[in-house]
C-alpha cells in the first residue's frame, strides 16, 4: 500500500466527459491511498491509522492532480525540420512549405531510413521528458511511414516502447496522413493500400492500433477518400479519429460526425454547422494549442466550441513539423492565455476529456475510488498556479499505476 499524504490541494474532475460548466473538485489537506495499481480511497486530512506501516510519499503541501493524458501526438519520428521552422519565420505558411516538397514527406524520408531500433531509441528520451512533465498516458500515431513495411515499423516501435518505459501508449493508424511521393499520380491506389487487408487488416489483427486517423485536408485527403478509409477501419474494429478543419474548411468535422468518430482534432477552421454536427454525434473536440502557437497562426475558437456544449480535450500534437512541443502543461497555459480557457477547463482537457478521446475515460483521468493510480504531485499550491506559470516544470513527483516513477522531491 502507498499513501500520498500532506497534499495541500487535491484537484480532480469529478465525472467522465465534461461539458460546460467544467467541474474541478478540490479538497484541501488531503491524502490518497493506493493499493496495487488502483486508488482505493482519498479524502480530507491525514491518512487513516492503518497506513502507519505503508510506504509514504509526502506531497509537501503541494497540489495533486490526475496523471495527464496526451491524446494526440506523433511522438515516433526521425529527422529534424528546423529549416522549415526558419522558412515560416521568414514568411512562408505551413501549407506552402508542404507544397514545395517539404513538410510531412521530409519526415517520411527520415523514418523510412531509420530502423525499428533507431525509432525506438529516438522516441525513448522524448517519452522520458513527457513523463517528467506529468504525462502518464500518450496516444501515438503512425503516418510517417506511408508504406506497408514502414507503417508497420512505426506501430511496432510503439508496441516495443510500451515495454521499455512507464507511460501507457495507445497506437493510432494514420497511413492516410499524406500521399507518398511514389503515389502522386495514383492517389486511389494509395487509398487502396491504406484500406488493404495486408496493411489495415494486419494492423487490426495484430492489435498494433486501436484507432484509425485521417488527415482530411485540401493538401492531404478529401472527404470522399477519408470516408472510404474510416468506413474500412470501422469494419476492422478501428474507431475513427480525424485531423479535421485545420487549415481549410472542407467539411471534415461533418464527416467526423457522420462516421461517429471518437474525436475530431484541430478544428481551427470549424464553422457553426460543424460544431452542431459534432455535438449531435457525441464527438470529443480535441484542440491543439501548441500547434497553432508553434506555427504562429490563429487558434481554434475554444470558447465557441466549449460554450456550445462540446467536451473539449487538449493534446500537444507533438511532431517535428507543426508542433515541436512535447510539454502538455505548456499547452494548458497556451489554452488559457491564447484561447481563453480557464485553468479548470484546461485541466479537464488534459485529464478526463483527453482520456475519453482515447477510450480510457473509465480507467484514467480522474482521482476516484477504483480508478488507476496515476497521479502528479506538483510544487504549486493549487492547480490554477500550474497553468499560470508556463515554462517552469512544476512536477515534484509522478505515480504511474501505483508506482513512483518520477521523484524530484527533496523531502
Ligand atoms: O497534426 N496536420 C497534419 N499532421 C500533423 C503535422 C505533421 C507534420 O507536419 O509532420 C499535425 O499538425
Ligand atoms: Fe496531428
mmCIF file of C-alpha atoms and ligand atoms in Angstrom:
data_model
loop_
_atom_site.group_PDB
_atom_site.id
_atom_site.type_symbol
_atom_site.label_atom_id
_atom_site.label_comp_id
_atom_site.label_asym_id
_atom_site.label_seq_id
_atom_site.Cartn_x
_atom_site.Cartn_y
_atom_site.Cartn_z
ATOM 1 C CA UNK A 1 0.000 0.000 0.000
ATOM 2 C CA UNK A 2 1.153 3.532 -0.783
ATOM 3 C CA UNK A 3 -0.185 6.648 0.845
ATOM 4 C CA UNK A 4 0.303 10.097 -0.587
ATOM 5 C CA UNK A 5 -0.012 12.441 2.363
ATOM 6 C CA UNK A 6 0.323 16.127 3.145
ATOM 7 C CA UNK A 7 -1.471 17.160 -0.071
ATOM 8 C CA UNK A 8 -2.203 20.899 0.029
ATOM 9 C CA UNK A 9 -4.903 20.657 -2.617
ATOM 10 C CA UNK A 10 -6.228 17.560 -4.360
ATOM 11 C CA UNK A 11 -7.755 18.659 -7.675
ATOM 12 C CA UNK A 12 -9.665 16.333 -9.982
ATOM 13 C CA UNK A 13 -12.504 16.299 -12.487
ATOM 14 C CA UNK A 14 -15.461 14.588 -10.854
ATOM 15 C CA UNK A 15 -17.132 12.901 -13.821
ATOM 16 C CA UNK A 16 -16.149 11.334 -17.145
ATOM 17 C CA UNK A 17 -16.742 13.541 -20.191
ATOM 18 C CA UNK A 18 -17.177 17.114 -19.062
ATOM 19 C CA UNK A 19 -19.130 19.803 -20.839
ATOM 20 C CA UNK A 20 -19.684 23.387 -19.812
ATOM 21 C CA UNK A 21 -19.564 24.221 -16.890
ATOM 22 C CA UNK A 22 -16.441 22.081 -16.374
ATOM 23 C CA UNK A 23 -16.059 20.960 -12.791
ATOM 24 C CA UNK A 24 -12.819 20.508 -10.892
ATOM 25 C CA UNK A 25 -13.386 19.223 -7.398
ATOM 26 C CA UNK A 26 -10.820 20.458 -4.888
ATOM 27 C CA UNK A 27 -10.088 19.048 -1.465
ATOM 28 C CA UNK A 28 -7.718 20.911 0.864
ATOM 29 C CA UNK A 29 -5.344 18.999 3.205
ATOM 30 C CA UNK A 30 -5.950 15.648 1.556
ATOM 31 C CA UNK A 31 -4.427 12.197 1.206
ATOM 32 C CA UNK A 32 -4.729 9.396 -1.363
ATOM 33 C CA UNK A 33 -4.482 5.710 -0.539
ATOM 34 C CA UNK A 34 -3.244 3.337 -3.244
ATOM 35 C CA UNK A 35 -3.234 -0.434 -3.371
ATOM 36 C CA UNK A 36 -1.510 -2.120 -6.301
ATOM 37 C CA UNK A 37 -2.293 -0.058 -9.377
ATOM 38 C CA UNK A 38 -5.591 1.375 -8.057
ATOM 39 C CA UNK A 39 -6.760 4.262 -5.907
ATOM 40 C CA UNK A 40 -8.653 2.720 -3.011
ATOM 41 C CA UNK A 41 -9.635 5.900 -1.212
ATOM 42 C CA UNK A 42 -8.906 9.582 -0.832
ATOM 43 C CA UNK A 43 -10.146 12.293 1.448
ATOM 44 C CA UNK A 44 -9.594 15.168 3.774
ATOM 45 C CA UNK A 45 -6.982 15.175 6.489
ATOM 46 C CA UNK A 46 -4.093 12.895 7.241
ATOM 47 C CA UNK A 47 -4.148 9.269 6.223
ATOM 48 C CA UNK A 48 -6.039 6.775 8.377
ATOM 49 C CA UNK A 49 -4.381 4.733 11.166
ATOM 50 C CA UNK A 50 -3.853 1.563 9.193
ATOM 51 C CA UNK A 51 -1.450 3.347 6.916
ATOM 52 C CA UNK A 52 1.246 3.556 9.582
ATOM 53 C CA UNK A 53 3.133 0.635 8.069
ATOM 54 C CA UNK A 54 2.627 1.594 4.410
ATOM 55 C CA UNK A 55 5.002 3.276 2.070
ATOM 56 C CA UNK A 56 4.501 7.034 2.236
ATOM 57 C CA UNK A 57 5.029 9.840 -0.217
ATOM 58 C CA UNK A 58 4.943 13.305 1.282
ATOM 59 C CA UNK A 59 3.386 15.790 -1.155
ATOM 60 C CA UNK A 60 4.993 18.619 0.806
ATOM 61 C CA UNK A 61 1.764 20.616 0.864
ATOM 62 C CA UNK A 62 1.671 20.701 -2.953
ATOM 63 C CA UNK A 63 -1.233 20.177 -5.291
ATOM 64 C CA UNK A 64 -2.035 16.671 -6.596
ATOM 65 C CA UNK A 65 -3.831 16.089 -9.901
ATOM 66 C CA UNK A 66 -4.535 13.034 -12.084
ATOM 67 C CA UNK A 67 -1.730 11.908 -14.410
ATOM 68 C CA UNK A 68 -2.053 13.816 -17.664
ATOM 69 C CA UNK A 69 -3.206 12.203 -20.913
ATOM 70 C CA UNK A 70 -1.725 13.437 -24.193
ATOM 71 C CA UNK A 71 -4.425 12.260 -26.599
ATOM 72 C CA UNK A 72 -2.892 13.446 -29.904
ATOM 73 C CA UNK A 73 0.784 13.018 -30.748
ATOM 74 C CA UNK A 74 3.176 11.961 -33.474
ATOM 75 C CA UNK A 75 5.945 11.166 -30.976
ATOM 76 C CA UNK A 76 7.602 8.455 -33.100
ATOM 77 C CA UNK A 77 9.591 10.251 -35.800
ATOM 78 C CA UNK A 78 13.106 10.614 -37.151
ATOM 79 C CA UNK A 79 14.940 13.609 -38.531
ATOM 80 C CA UNK A 80 14.500 17.283 -37.804
ATOM 81 C CA UNK A 81 12.804 20.149 -39.678
ATOM 82 C CA UNK A 82 14.207 23.355 -38.229
ATOM 83 C CA UNK A 83 14.813 24.523 -41.829
ATOM 84 C CA UNK A 84 11.014 24.685 -42.268
ATOM 85 C CA UNK A 85 10.736 26.499 -38.951
ATOM 86 C CA UNK A 86 13.100 29.131 -40.336
ATOM 87 C CA UNK A 87 11.178 29.333 -43.649
ATOM 88 C CA UNK A 88 7.968 30.036 -41.743
ATOM 89 C CA UNK A 89 9.662 32.719 -39.685
ATOM 90 C CA UNK A 90 10.675 34.285 -42.992
ATOM 91 C CA UNK A 91 7.058 34.358 -44.159
ATOM 92 C CA UNK A 92 6.067 31.006 -45.707
ATOM 93 C CA UNK A 93 2.987 29.213 -44.443
ATOM 94 C CA UNK A 94 2.862 25.581 -43.267
ATOM 95 C CA UNK A 95 0.901 24.661 -46.424
ATOM 96 C CA UNK A 96 3.371 26.468 -48.717
ATOM 97 C CA UNK A 97 6.307 24.636 -47.154
ATOM 98 C CA UNK A 98 4.465 21.333 -47.637
ATOM 99 C CA UNK A 99 3.601 22.133 -51.257
ATOM 100 C CA UNK A 100 7.239 22.926 -52.010
ATOM 101 C CA UNK A 101 8.092 19.322 -51.168
ATOM 102 C CA UNK A 102 8.915 19.841 -47.506
ATOM 103 C CA UNK A 103 6.570 19.021 -44.684
ATOM 104 C CA UNK A 104 5.404 15.532 -43.828
ATOM 105 C CA UNK A 105 7.337 13.986 -46.729
ATOM 106 C CA UNK A 106 10.630 15.112 -45.199
ATOM 107 C CA UNK A 107 9.911 13.160 -42.052
ATOM 108 C CA UNK A 108 8.688 10.227 -44.147
ATOM 109 C CA UNK A 109 12.115 10.019 -45.819
ATOM 110 C CA UNK A 110 13.860 10.060 -42.446
ATOM 111 C CA UNK A 111 11.521 7.446 -40.928
ATOM 112 C CA UNK A 112 11.898 5.130 -43.920
ATOM 113 C CA UNK A 113 15.658 5.238 -43.497
ATOM 114 C CA UNK A 114 15.510 4.567 -39.766
ATOM 115 C CA UNK A 115 15.464 1.032 -38.393
ATOM 116 C CA UNK A 116 12.916 -0.102 -35.822
ATOM 117 C CA UNK A 117 15.641 0.041 -33.160
ATOM 118 C CA UNK A 118 16.574 3.560 -34.181
ATOM 119 C CA UNK A 119 12.962 4.753 -33.981
ATOM 120 C CA UNK A 120 12.658 3.247 -30.518
ATOM 121 C CA UNK A 121 15.942 4.852 -29.452
ATOM 122 C CA UNK A 122 14.887 8.274 -30.743
ATOM 123 C CA UNK A 123 11.496 8.125 -29.036
ATOM 124 C CA UNK A 124 12.510 6.912 -25.557
ATOM 125 C CA UNK A 125 14.048 10.208 -24.354
ATOM 126 C CA UNK A 126 11.003 12.106 -25.638
ATOM 127 C CA UNK A 127 8.720 9.916 -23.550
ATOM 128 C CA UNK A 128 11.008 10.328 -20.567
ATOM 129 C CA UNK A 129 10.669 14.102 -20.807
ATOM 130 C CA UNK A 130 6.894 13.835 -21.220
ATOM 131 C CA UNK A 131 6.700 11.707 -18.086
ATOM 132 C CA UNK A 132 8.783 14.283 -16.214
ATOM 133 C CA UNK A 133 6.104 16.811 -17.200
ATOM 134 C CA UNK A 134 3.389 14.714 -15.568
ATOM 135 C CA UNK A 135 2.107 12.859 -18.623
ATOM 136 C CA UNK A 136 1.247 9.228 -17.861
ATOM 137 C CA UNK A 137 -0.731 8.191 -20.972
ATOM 138 C CA UNK A 138 0.167 9.070 -24.574
ATOM 139 C CA UNK A 139 -1.503 8.370 -27.896
ATOM 140 C CA UNK A 140 0.980 7.963 -30.764
ATOM 141 C CA UNK A 141 0.117 7.935 -34.458
ATOM 142 C CA UNK A 142 1.868 6.273 -37.361
ATOM 143 C CA UNK A 143 1.784 8.266 -40.599
ATOM 144 C CA UNK A 144 5.435 8.907 -41.374
ATOM 145 C CA UNK A 145 5.960 5.502 -42.993
ATOM 146 C CA UNK A 146 3.297 5.556 -45.719
ATOM 147 C CA UNK A 147 4.272 2.104 -46.995
ATOM 148 C CA UNK A 148 3.358 -1.359 -45.804
ATOM 149 C CA UNK A 149 6.651 -2.041 -44.047
ATOM 150 C CA UNK A 150 7.221 1.461 -42.705
ATOM 151 C CA UNK A 151 3.750 1.965 -41.234
ATOM 152 C CA UNK A 152 4.069 -1.406 -39.502
ATOM 153 C CA UNK A 153 7.569 -0.430 -38.337
ATOM 154 C CA UNK A 154 6.237 2.735 -36.679
ATOM 155 C CA UNK A 155 3.467 0.880 -34.883
ATOM 156 C CA UNK A 156 5.884 -1.882 -33.880
ATOM 157 C CA UNK A 157 8.023 0.855 -32.348
ATOM 158 C CA UNK A 158 5.030 1.997 -30.296
ATOM 159 C CA UNK A 159 4.416 -1.585 -29.185
ATOM 160 C CA UNK A 160 8.028 -2.069 -28.170
ATOM 161 C CA UNK A 161 8.102 1.257 -26.307
ATOM 162 C CA UNK A 162 5.198 0.090 -24.147
ATOM 163 C CA UNK A 163 7.562 -2.404 -22.532
ATOM 164 C CA UNK A 164 10.501 -0.035 -22.115
ATOM 165 C CA UNK A 165 9.126 2.843 -20.048
ATOM 166 C CA UNK A 166 6.215 3.600 -17.668
ATOM 167 C CA UNK A 167 3.865 5.707 -19.855
ATOM 168 C CA UNK A 168 0.839 3.829 -21.207
ATOM 169 C CA UNK A 169 0.901 4.148 -25.003
ATOM 170 C CA UNK A 170 -2.042 3.968 -27.385
ATOM 171 C CA UNK A 171 -1.364 3.332 -31.081
ATOM 172 C CA UNK A 172 -3.295 5.038 -33.878
ATOM 173 C CA UNK A 173 -3.031 4.030 -37.521
ATOM 174 C CA UNK A 174 -2.548 7.155 -39.663
ATOM 175 C CA UNK A 175 -1.374 5.853 -43.044
ATOM 176 C CA UNK A 176 -3.762 8.453 -44.525
ATOM 177 C CA UNK A 177 -1.522 11.293 -43.347
ATOM 178 C CA UNK A 178 -0.154 12.236 -46.790
ATOM 179 C CA UNK A 179 0.013 10.663 -50.237
ATOM 180 C CA UNK A 180 3.597 9.411 -50.561
ATOM 181 C CA UNK A 181 5.671 10.696 -53.466
ATOM 182 C CA UNK A 182 5.609 7.411 -55.399
ATOM 183 C CA UNK A 183 1.784 7.512 -55.466
ATOM 184 C CA UNK A 184 1.431 11.171 -56.508
ATOM 185 C CA UNK A 185 -0.243 10.217 -59.789
ATOM 186 C CA UNK A 186 -2.193 7.247 -58.444
ATOM 187 C CA UNK A 187 -3.875 8.513 -55.314
ATOM 188 C CA UNK A 188 -6.656 5.954 -55.334
ATOM 189 C CA UNK A 189 -4.111 3.120 -55.410
ATOM 190 C CA UNK A 190 -2.647 4.588 -52.232
ATOM 191 C CA UNK A 191 -6.065 4.725 -50.577
ATOM 192 C CA UNK A 192 -6.466 1.062 -51.623
ATOM 193 C CA UNK A 193 -3.217 0.246 -49.808
ATOM 194 C CA UNK A 194 -4.309 2.168 -46.699
ATOM 195 C CA UNK A 195 -7.551 0.127 -46.599
ATOM 196 C CA UNK A 196 -5.970 -3.184 -47.635
ATOM 197 C CA UNK A 197 -6.086 -6.468 -45.737
ATOM 198 C CA UNK A 198 -2.304 -6.672 -45.806
ATOM 199 C CA UNK A 199 -1.881 -3.284 -44.107
ATOM 200 C CA UNK A 200 -5.046 -2.119 -42.317
ATOM 201 C CA UNK A 201 -6.130 -5.732 -41.733
ATOM 202 C CA UNK A 202 -2.756 -6.609 -40.243
ATOM 203 C CA UNK A 203 -2.693 -3.524 -38.008
ATOM 204 C CA UNK A 204 -6.090 -4.522 -36.613
ATOM 205 C CA UNK A 205 -5.382 -8.266 -36.342
ATOM 206 C CA UNK A 206 -2.080 -7.765 -34.555
ATOM 207 C CA UNK A 207 -3.537 -5.147 -32.223
ATOM 208 C CA UNK A 208 -0.984 -2.578 -33.405
ATOM 209 C CA UNK A 209 -3.527 0.255 -33.190
ATOM 210 C CA UNK A 210 -6.888 0.967 -31.581
ATOM 211 C CA UNK A 211 -7.851 3.934 -33.740
ATOM 212 C CA UNK A 212 -7.618 4.975 -37.373
ATOM 213 C CA UNK A 213 -6.953 8.647 -38.122
ATOM 214 C CA UNK A 214 -7.082 10.570 -41.409
ATOM 215 C CA UNK A 215 -5.669 13.992 -42.270
ATOM 216 C CA UNK A 216 -8.752 15.368 -44.015
ATOM 217 C CA UNK A 217 -7.471 18.498 -45.722
ATOM 218 C CA UNK A 218 -7.176 20.060 -49.160
ATOM 219 C CA UNK A 219 -3.456 19.168 -49.311
ATOM 220 C CA UNK A 220 -3.942 15.651 -47.934
ATOM 221 C CA UNK A 221 -7.157 13.562 -48.258
ATOM 222 C CA UNK A 222 -10.574 14.792 -49.386
ATOM 223 C CA UNK A 223 -13.844 13.956 -47.670
ATOM 224 C CA UNK A 224 -14.639 11.082 -50.060
ATOM 225 C CA UNK A 225 -11.221 9.488 -49.625
ATOM 226 C CA UNK A 226 -11.341 9.968 -45.871
ATOM 227 C CA UNK A 227 -14.796 8.394 -45.641
ATOM 228 C CA UNK A 228 -13.531 5.337 -47.515
ATOM 229 C CA UNK A 229 -10.632 4.897 -45.103
ATOM 230 C CA UNK A 230 -12.680 5.446 -41.960
ATOM 231 C CA UNK A 231 -15.506 3.114 -43.016
ATOM 232 C CA UNK A 232 -12.985 0.396 -43.878
ATOM 233 C CA UNK A 233 -11.373 0.976 -40.487
ATOM 234 C CA UNK A 234 -14.715 0.546 -38.759
ATOM 235 C CA UNK A 235 -15.103 -2.833 -40.483
ATOM 236 C CA UNK A 236 -11.771 -3.776 -38.937
ATOM 237 C CA UNK A 237 -12.786 -2.603 -35.477
ATOM 238 C CA UNK A 238 -10.624 0.525 -35.557
ATOM 239 C CA UNK A 239 -12.537 3.554 -34.291
ATOM 240 C CA UNK A 240 -12.259 6.786 -36.275
ATOM 241 C CA UNK A 241 -10.345 9.937 -35.402
ATOM 242 C CA UNK A 242 -9.810 12.838 -37.783
ATOM 243 C CA UNK A 243 -7.403 15.699 -38.302
ATOM 244 C CA UNK A 244 -10.346 17.950 -39.121
ATOM 245 C CA UNK A 245 -10.755 21.589 -40.196
ATOM 246 C CA UNK A 246 -7.123 22.506 -39.544
ATOM 247 C CA UNK A 247 -6.210 24.761 -42.471
ATOM 248 C CA UNK A 248 -9.176 24.800 -44.834
ATOM 249 C CA UNK A 249 -12.874 24.148 -44.342
ATOM 250 C CA UNK A 250 -13.850 21.145 -46.480
ATOM 251 C CA UNK A 251 -16.445 19.548 -44.228
ATOM 252 C CA UNK A 252 -14.142 17.332 -42.166
ATOM 253 C CA UNK A 253 -15.965 17.746 -38.867
ATOM 254 C CA UNK A 254 -19.271 16.862 -40.545
ATOM 255 C CA UNK A 255 -17.588 13.678 -41.724
ATOM 256 C CA UNK A 256 -16.342 13.040 -38.181
ATOM 257 C CA UNK A 257 -19.946 13.243 -37.002
ATOM 258 C CA UNK A 258 -21.211 11.065 -39.846
ATOM 259 C CA UNK A 259 -18.772 8.218 -39.101
ATOM 260 C CA UNK A 260 -19.286 8.614 -35.325
ATOM 261 C CA UNK A 261 -15.597 9.322 -34.741
ATOM 262 C CA UNK A 262 -14.429 9.217 -31.144
ATOM 263 C CA UNK A 263 -12.725 12.586 -31.677
ATOM 264 C CA UNK A 264 -12.273 15.374 -34.206
ATOM 265 C CA UNK A 265 -8.923 17.081 -33.739
ATOM 266 C CA UNK A 266 -7.545 20.564 -34.598
ATOM 267 C CA UNK A 267 -10.784 22.454 -35.565
ATOM 268 C CA UNK A 268 -9.056 25.789 -36.227
ATOM 269 C CA UNK A 269 -11.460 26.449 -39.123
ATOM 270 C CA UNK A 270 -14.591 24.732 -37.799
ATOM 271 C CA UNK A 271 -17.875 26.528 -38.542
ATOM 272 C CA UNK A 272 -21.214 26.610 -36.718
ATOM 273 C CA UNK A 273 -22.582 23.665 -38.722
ATOM 274 C CA UNK A 274 -19.538 21.587 -37.836
ATOM 275 C CA UNK A 275 -19.908 22.368 -34.148
ATOM 276 C CA UNK A 276 -23.574 21.322 -34.202
ATOM 277 C CA UNK A 277 -22.759 18.119 -36.077
ATOM 278 C CA UNK A 278 -20.042 17.124 -33.577
ATOM 279 C CA UNK A 279 -22.314 17.859 -30.661
ATOM 280 C CA UNK A 280 -25.191 15.796 -32.021
ATOM 281 C CA UNK A 281 -22.892 12.861 -32.733
ATOM 282 C CA UNK A 282 -21.172 12.992 -29.322
ATOM 283 C CA UNK A 283 -17.690 13.513 -30.776
ATOM 284 C CA UNK A 284 -14.947 14.846 -28.481
ATOM 285 C CA UNK A 285 -13.306 18.039 -29.768
ATOM 286 C CA UNK A 286 -9.529 17.786 -29.391
ATOM 287 C CA UNK A 287 -7.816 21.179 -29.562
ATOM 288 C CA UNK A 288 -4.085 21.522 -30.183
ATOM 289 C CA UNK A 289 -2.987 24.942 -28.928
ATOM 290 C CA UNK A 290 0.724 24.102 -29.160
ATOM 291 C CA UNK A 291 0.374 23.586 -32.920
ATOM 292 C CA UNK A 292 -1.116 26.993 -33.792
ATOM 293 C CA UNK A 293 1.242 28.619 -31.308
ATOM 294 C CA UNK A 294 4.251 26.940 -32.923
ATOM 295 C CA UNK A 295 3.025 27.857 -36.429
ATOM 296 C CA UNK A 296 2.147 31.396 -35.350
ATOM 297 C CA UNK A 297 -1.428 31.160 -36.684
ATOM 298 C CA UNK A 298 -4.898 31.711 -35.229
ATOM 299 C CA UNK A 299 -6.075 29.306 -32.526
ATOM 300 C CA UNK A 300 -9.302 27.306 -32.724
ATOM 301 C CA UNK A 301 -12.295 29.121 -31.228
ATOM 302 C CA UNK A 302 -12.234 27.236 -27.963
ATOM 303 C CA UNK A 303 -14.811 29.471 -26.274
ATOM 304 C CA UNK A 304 -17.347 28.980 -29.033
ATOM 305 C CA UNK A 305 -16.778 25.214 -29.031
ATOM 306 C CA UNK A 306 -16.954 24.882 -25.243
ATOM 307 C CA UNK A 307 -19.916 27.200 -24.863
ATOM 308 C CA UNK A 308 -21.806 25.201 -27.493
ATOM 309 C CA UNK A 309 -21.631 22.271 -25.066
ATOM 310 C CA UNK A 310 -18.932 20.108 -26.604
ATOM 311 C CA UNK A 311 -16.463 18.212 -24.424
ATOM 312 C CA UNK A 312 -13.032 19.664 -25.233
ATOM 313 C CA UNK A 313 -9.713 17.861 -24.777
ATOM 314 C CA UNK A 314 -6.229 19.274 -25.302
ATOM 315 C CA UNK A 315 -3.251 17.489 -26.858
ATOM 316 C CA UNK A 316 0.263 18.584 -27.822
ATOM 317 C CA UNK A 317 0.186 17.317 -31.443
ATOM 318 C CA UNK A 318 3.899 16.739 -30.794
ATOM 319 C CA UNK A 319 5.512 16.339 -34.246
ATOM 320 C CA UNK A 320 8.641 17.698 -35.951
ATOM 321 C CA UNK A 321 6.748 19.894 -38.427
ATOM 322 C CA UNK A 322 3.832 21.810 -36.978
ATOM 323 C CA UNK A 323 4.253 21.312 -33.229
ATOM 324 C CA UNK A 324 7.704 20.597 -31.830
ATOM 325 C CA UNK A 325 6.045 20.886 -28.450
ATOM 326 C CA UNK A 326 6.254 17.938 -26.092
ATOM 327 C CA UNK A 327 5.073 19.735 -22.955
ATOM 328 C CA UNK A 328 1.376 19.228 -22.279
ATOM 329 C CA UNK A 329 1.492 21.629 -19.292
ATOM 330 C CA UNK A 330 2.759 24.329 -21.688
ATOM 331 C CA UNK A 331 -0.252 23.592 -23.920
ATOM 332 C CA UNK A 332 -2.534 24.085 -20.898
ATOM 333 C CA UNK A 333 -1.013 27.521 -20.375
ATOM 334 C CA UNK A 334 -1.387 28.408 -24.050
ATOM 335 C CA UNK A 335 -5.027 27.264 -23.903
ATOM 336 C CA UNK A 336 -5.545 29.688 -21.017
ATOM 337 C CA UNK A 337 -3.721 32.708 -22.381
ATOM 338 C CA UNK A 338 -4.460 32.369 -26.103
ATOM 339 C CA UNK A 339 -7.827 30.567 -26.166
ATOM 340 C CA UNK A 340 -9.400 31.996 -23.017
ATOM 341 C CA UNK A 341 -9.917 28.596 -21.475
ATOM 342 C CA UNK A 342 -9.955 28.673 -17.700
ATOM 343 C CA UNK A 343 -7.357 26.653 -15.751
ATOM 344 C CA UNK A 344 -10.223 24.308 -14.786
ATOM 345 C CA UNK A 345 -11.184 23.780 -18.434
ATOM 346 C CA UNK A 346 -7.543 23.259 -19.357
ATOM 347 C CA UNK A 347 -7.044 20.667 -16.605
ATOM 348 C CA UNK A 348 -10.213 18.817 -17.618
ATOM 349 C CA UNK A 349 -8.929 18.973 -21.204
ATOM 350 C CA UNK A 350 -5.701 17.130 -20.394
ATOM 351 C CA UNK A 351 -7.217 14.643 -17.960
ATOM 352 C CA UNK A 352 -10.700 13.166 -18.164
ATOM 353 C CA UNK A 353 -11.731 14.601 -21.549
ATOM 354 C CA UNK A 354 -8.422 13.528 -23.068
ATOM 355 C CA UNK A 355 -8.910 10.058 -21.599
ATOM 356 C CA UNK A 356 -12.386 9.945 -23.190
ATOM 357 C CA UNK A 357 -10.844 10.919 -26.546
ATOM 358 C CA UNK A 358 -8.800 7.696 -26.481
ATOM 359 C CA UNK A 359 -11.450 5.465 -24.948
ATOM 360 C CA UNK A 360 -9.937 5.309 -21.464
ATOM 361 C CA UNK A 361 -12.234 7.594 -19.501
ATOM 362 C CA UNK A 362 -13.390 4.886 -17.144
ATOM 363 C CA UNK A 363 -9.841 3.997 -16.056
ATOM 364 C CA UNK A 364 -7.682 7.134 -16.187
ATOM 365 C CA UNK A 365 -8.021 10.926 -15.991
ATOM 366 C CA UNK A 366 -9.647 11.248 -12.568
ATOM 367 C CA UNK A 367 -8.816 10.685 -8.921
ATOM 368 C CA UNK A 368 -11.608 8.452 -7.704
ATOM 369 C CA UNK A 369 -12.012 5.133 -5.939
ATOM 370 C CA UNK A 370 -11.197 2.263 -8.268
ATOM 371 C CA UNK A 371 -9.501 4.443 -10.880
ATOM 372 C CA UNK A 372 -5.945 3.639 -11.913
ATOM 373 C CA UNK A 373 -3.420 5.260 -9.581
ATOM 374 C CA UNK A 374 -1.863 7.758 -11.996
ATOM 375 C CA UNK A 375 -1.040 10.926 -10.055
ATOM 376 C CA UNK A 376 1.094 14.033 -10.393
ATOM 377 C CA UNK A 377 2.412 15.775 -7.301
ATOM 378 C CA UNK A 378 3.081 19.441 -8.023
ATOM 379 C CA UNK A 379 5.287 22.035 -6.494
ATOM 380 C CA UNK A 380 2.445 24.595 -6.518
ATOM 381 C CA UNK A 381 -0.351 25.281 -4.042
ATOM 382 C CA UNK A 382 -3.302 24.869 -6.376
ATOM 383 C CA UNK A 383 -3.968 23.654 -9.910
ATOM 384 C CA UNK A 384 -4.503 27.148 -11.372
ATOM 385 C CA UNK A 385 -0.918 28.012 -10.439
ATOM 386 C CA UNK A 386 0.311 25.316 -12.806
ATOM 387 C CA UNK A 387 -1.175 26.936 -15.943
ATOM 388 C CA UNK A 388 -0.250 30.341 -14.510
ATOM 389 C CA UNK A 389 3.458 29.506 -14.623
ATOM 390 C CA UNK A 390 4.297 28.455 -18.225
ATOM 391 C CA UNK A 391 7.739 27.126 -18.973
ATOM 392 C CA UNK A 392 8.509 26.030 -15.440
ATOM 393 C CA UNK A 393 8.360 22.325 -14.704
ATOM 394 C CA UNK A 394 6.254 22.296 -11.546
ATOM 395 C CA UNK A 395 6.245 18.494 -11.236
ATOM 396 C CA UNK A 396 7.591 17.169 -7.958
ATOM 397 C CA UNK A 397 6.713 13.501 -8.443
ATOM 398 C CA UNK A 398 4.756 11.204 -10.740
ATOM 399 C CA UNK A 399 2.964 7.988 -9.819
ATOM 400 C CA UNK A 400 2.023 5.570 -12.592
ATOM 401 C CA UNK A 401 -0.111 2.524 -11.794
ATOM 402 C CA UNK A 402 0.689 2.956 -8.116
ATOM 403 C CA UNK A 403 4.453 3.173 -8.625
ATOM 404 C CA UNK A 404 6.548 6.287 -8.030
ATOM 405 C CA UNK A 405 8.231 6.768 -11.429
ATOM 406 C CA UNK A 406 9.495 10.348 -11.073
ATOM 407 C CA UNK A 407 10.625 11.808 -7.784
ATOM 408 C CA UNK A 408 12.179 15.237 -7.655
ATOM 409 C CA UNK A 409 11.129 15.944 -4.113
ATOM 410 C CA UNK A 410 13.819 16.958 -1.726
ATOM 411 C CA UNK A 411 11.820 15.980 1.368
HETATM 412 O O1 LIG B 1 -1.233 17.271 -36.792
HETATM 413 N N1 LIG B 1 -1.750 18.112 -39.717
HETATM 414 C C1 LIG B 1 -1.183 17.077 -40.033
HETATM 415 N N2 LIG B 1 -0.323 16.404 -39.323
HETATM 416 C C2 LIG B 1 0.464 16.962 -38.324
HETATM 417 C C3 LIG B 1 1.656 17.620 -38.879
HETATM 418 C C4 LIG B 1 2.620 16.653 -39.356
HETATM 419 C C5 LIG B 1 3.884 17.207 -39.889
HETATM 420 O O2 LIG B 1 3.959 18.378 -40.353
HETATM 421 O O3 LIG B 1 4.841 16.433 -39.844
HETATM 422 C C6 LIG B 1 -0.389 17.843 -37.456
HETATM 423 O O4 LIG B 1 -0.259 19.064 -37.389
HETATM 424 FE FE1 LIG B 2 -1.561 15.784 -35.653
#
